[in-house]
Tab-separated table of C-alpha atoms in Angstrom:
chain	number	residue	atom	x	y	z
A	30	GLN	CA	191.724	139.773	179.266
A	31	VAL	CA	195.128	140.253	180.893
A	32	GLN	CA	198.186	142.062	179.592
A	33	LEU	CA	201.565	141.738	181.263
A	34	VAL	CA	204.661	143.863	180.827
A	35	GLU	CA	207.954	142.904	182.466
A	36	SER	CA	210.954	145.110	183.083
A	37	GLY	CA	214.072	145.221	185.191
A	38	GLY	CA	216.334	142.700	183.533
A	39	GLY	CA	219.915	143.443	182.685
A	40	SER	CA	223.511	142.322	182.811
A	41	VAL	CA	225.071	141.958	186.234
A	42	GLN	CA	228.088	140.338	187.774
A	43	THR	CA	227.981	137.327	190.027
A	44	GLY	CA	226.733	138.284	193.472
A	45	GLY	CA	224.678	141.217	192.250
A	46	SER	CA	220.954	141.780	192.602
A	47	LEU	CA	218.070	142.684	190.353
A	48	ARG	CA	214.427	143.476	190.880
A	49	LEU	CA	212.126	142.438	188.090
A	50	SER	CA	208.754	144.101	187.687
A	51	CYS	CA	205.573	142.907	186.048
A	52	VAL	CA	202.644	145.258	185.562
A	53	SER	CA	199.285	143.704	184.877
A	54	SER	CA	196.359	145.350	183.122
A	55	GLY	CA	192.986	144.109	182.078
A	56	ARG	CA	190.984	141.660	184.134
A	57	GLY	CA	190.979	142.114	187.915
A	58	PHE	CA	194.443	141.958	189.413
A	59	GLY	CA	193.163	140.983	192.819
A	60	PHE	CA	191.886	137.545	191.913
A	61	ASN	CA	194.660	136.109	189.832
A	62	ARG	CA	197.712	133.961	190.249
A	63	LEU	CA	200.796	135.671	188.896
A	64	ALA	CA	203.961	133.682	188.515
A	65	TRP	CA	207.563	134.131	187.487
A	66	PHE	CA	209.216	131.692	185.123
A	67	ARG	CA	212.710	131.435	183.732
A	68	GLN	CA	213.651	129.980	180.391
A	69	VAL	CA	217.072	128.974	179.213
A	70	ALA	CA	217.685	128.093	175.573
A	71	GLY	CA	216.889	124.453	174.930
A	72	LYS	CA	215.064	123.940	178.206
A	73	GLU	CA	211.477	124.190	179.373
A	74	ARG	CA	210.253	127.172	181.307
A	75	GLU	CA	210.956	126.751	184.997
A	76	GLY	CA	208.500	128.033	187.571
A	77	LEU	CA	210.280	130.174	190.156
A	78	ALA	CA	207.595	131.758	192.309
A	79	ALA	CA	203.908	132.547	192.284
A	80	ILE	CA	201.694	135.039	194.053
A	81	TYR	CA	197.996	134.515	194.660
A	82	THR	CA	197.096	138.178	194.525
A	83	GLY	CA	193.788	137.812	196.355
A	84	SER	CA	195.238	136.119	199.428
A	85	VAL	CA	198.831	137.387	199.113
A	86	ARG	CA	200.000	133.790	199.375
A	87	ILE	CA	203.452	133.339	197.879
A	88	VAL	CA	205.058	130.055	196.883
A	89	TYR	CA	208.574	129.341	195.681
A	90	ALA	CA	210.437	126.619	193.896
A	91	ASP	CA	212.831	124.887	196.269
A	92	SER	CA	215.737	125.828	194.017
A	93	VAL	CA	215.278	129.567	194.614
A	94	LYS	CA	214.185	129.761	198.241
A	95	GLY	CA	216.326	132.174	200.184
A	96	ARG	CA	217.543	134.145	197.154
A	97	PHE	CA	214.378	135.011	195.255
A	98	PHE	CA	211.649	137.074	196.857
A	99	ALA	CA	208.305	137.821	195.237
A	100	SER	CA	206.019	140.644	196.251
A	101	GLN	CA	203.026	142.580	195.005
A	102	ASP	CA	201.764	146.149	194.946
A	103	ASN	CA	198.014	146.224	194.554
A	104	ALA	CA	197.944	149.965	193.958
A	105	LYS	CA	200.158	149.504	190.903
A	106	ASN	CA	198.737	146.153	189.764
A	107	ALA	CA	202.297	144.920	189.865
A	108	VAL	CA	204.294	141.990	191.092
A	109	TYR	CA	208.005	141.943	191.625
A	110	LEU	CA	210.806	139.419	191.839
A	111	GLN	CA	213.827	140.409	193.861
A	112	ILE	CA	216.814	138.244	192.989
A	113	ASN	CA	219.820	138.366	195.274
A	114	ASN	CA	223.283	136.884	195.001
A	115	LEU	CA	222.869	136.283	191.284
A	116	GLN	CA	224.794	133.368	189.833
A	117	PRO	CA	225.694	132.575	186.216
A	118	GLU	CA	223.110	129.778	186.219
A	119	ASP	CA	220.414	132.405	186.808
A	120	THR	CA	220.998	133.660	183.287
A	121	GLY	CA	217.912	133.386	181.149
A	122	THR	CA	214.744	135.080	180.039
A	123	TYR	CA	212.369	135.788	182.870
A	124	TYR	CA	208.665	135.789	182.198
A	125	CYS	CA	205.661	136.901	184.134
A	126	ALA	CA	202.534	134.811	183.640
A	127	ALA	CA	198.940	135.090	184.817
A	128	ALA	CA	196.305	132.499	185.504
A	129	LEU	CA	192.664	133.250	186.201
A	130	PRO	CA	190.654	131.245	188.690
A	131	PRO	CA	189.769	128.497	189.192
A	132	PHE	CA	193.305	127.248	189.638
A	133	ARG	CA	193.391	123.568	188.787
A	134	GLY	CA	196.992	122.495	188.382
A	135	ALA	CA	200.424	123.006	189.858
A	136	TRP	CA	201.461	126.638	190.107
A	137	SER	CA	204.829	125.784	188.577
A	138	SER	CA	203.417	124.317	185.378
A	139	ALA	CA	203.619	126.687	182.436
A	140	ASP	CA	200.525	125.024	180.984
A	141	GLU	CA	198.448	126.549	183.784
A	142	TYR	CA	198.977	130.100	182.522
A	143	ALA	CA	197.071	131.624	179.650
A	144	TYR	CA	198.742	135.015	179.706
A	145	TRP	CA	202.420	135.803	179.327
A	146	GLY	CA	204.558	138.872	179.165
A	147	GLN	CA	207.232	139.419	176.575
A	148	GLY	CA	210.058	138.445	178.901
A	149	THR	CA	213.043	140.301	180.259
A	150	GLN	CA	216.599	139.063	179.845
A	151	VAL	CA	218.888	138.515	182.806
A	152	THR	CA	222.547	137.852	182.126
A	153	VAL	CA	224.961	137.083	184.944
A	154	SER	CA	228.670	137.141	184.241
A	155	SER	CA	231.355	135.615	186.407
């Protein structure tokens, strides 16, 4: 099926930047929807951005527009999430998730994704 491995998390100070990576293996990278989610303890996973790898269409949650930038590298079967001007409220575990077509529901719903990476922790200190 699909295997996902995230990397790039870490501890940064407010105002810093990070680039998260997610490498996909298994079923065809070019036809999937890959998304980034964030989870904070006690809360549901929040959809941040998604990339339709076949069309290179990228969508964002309103809450992250202008600071979060998603991209893909087809040669590496990878998607990335560049996070700028990090704030303490960005702290959480960031997950990469994959959905195979057909895509039926909202891209930001965690229920739409059958495949998940292990997560990478981002901690922002003030």
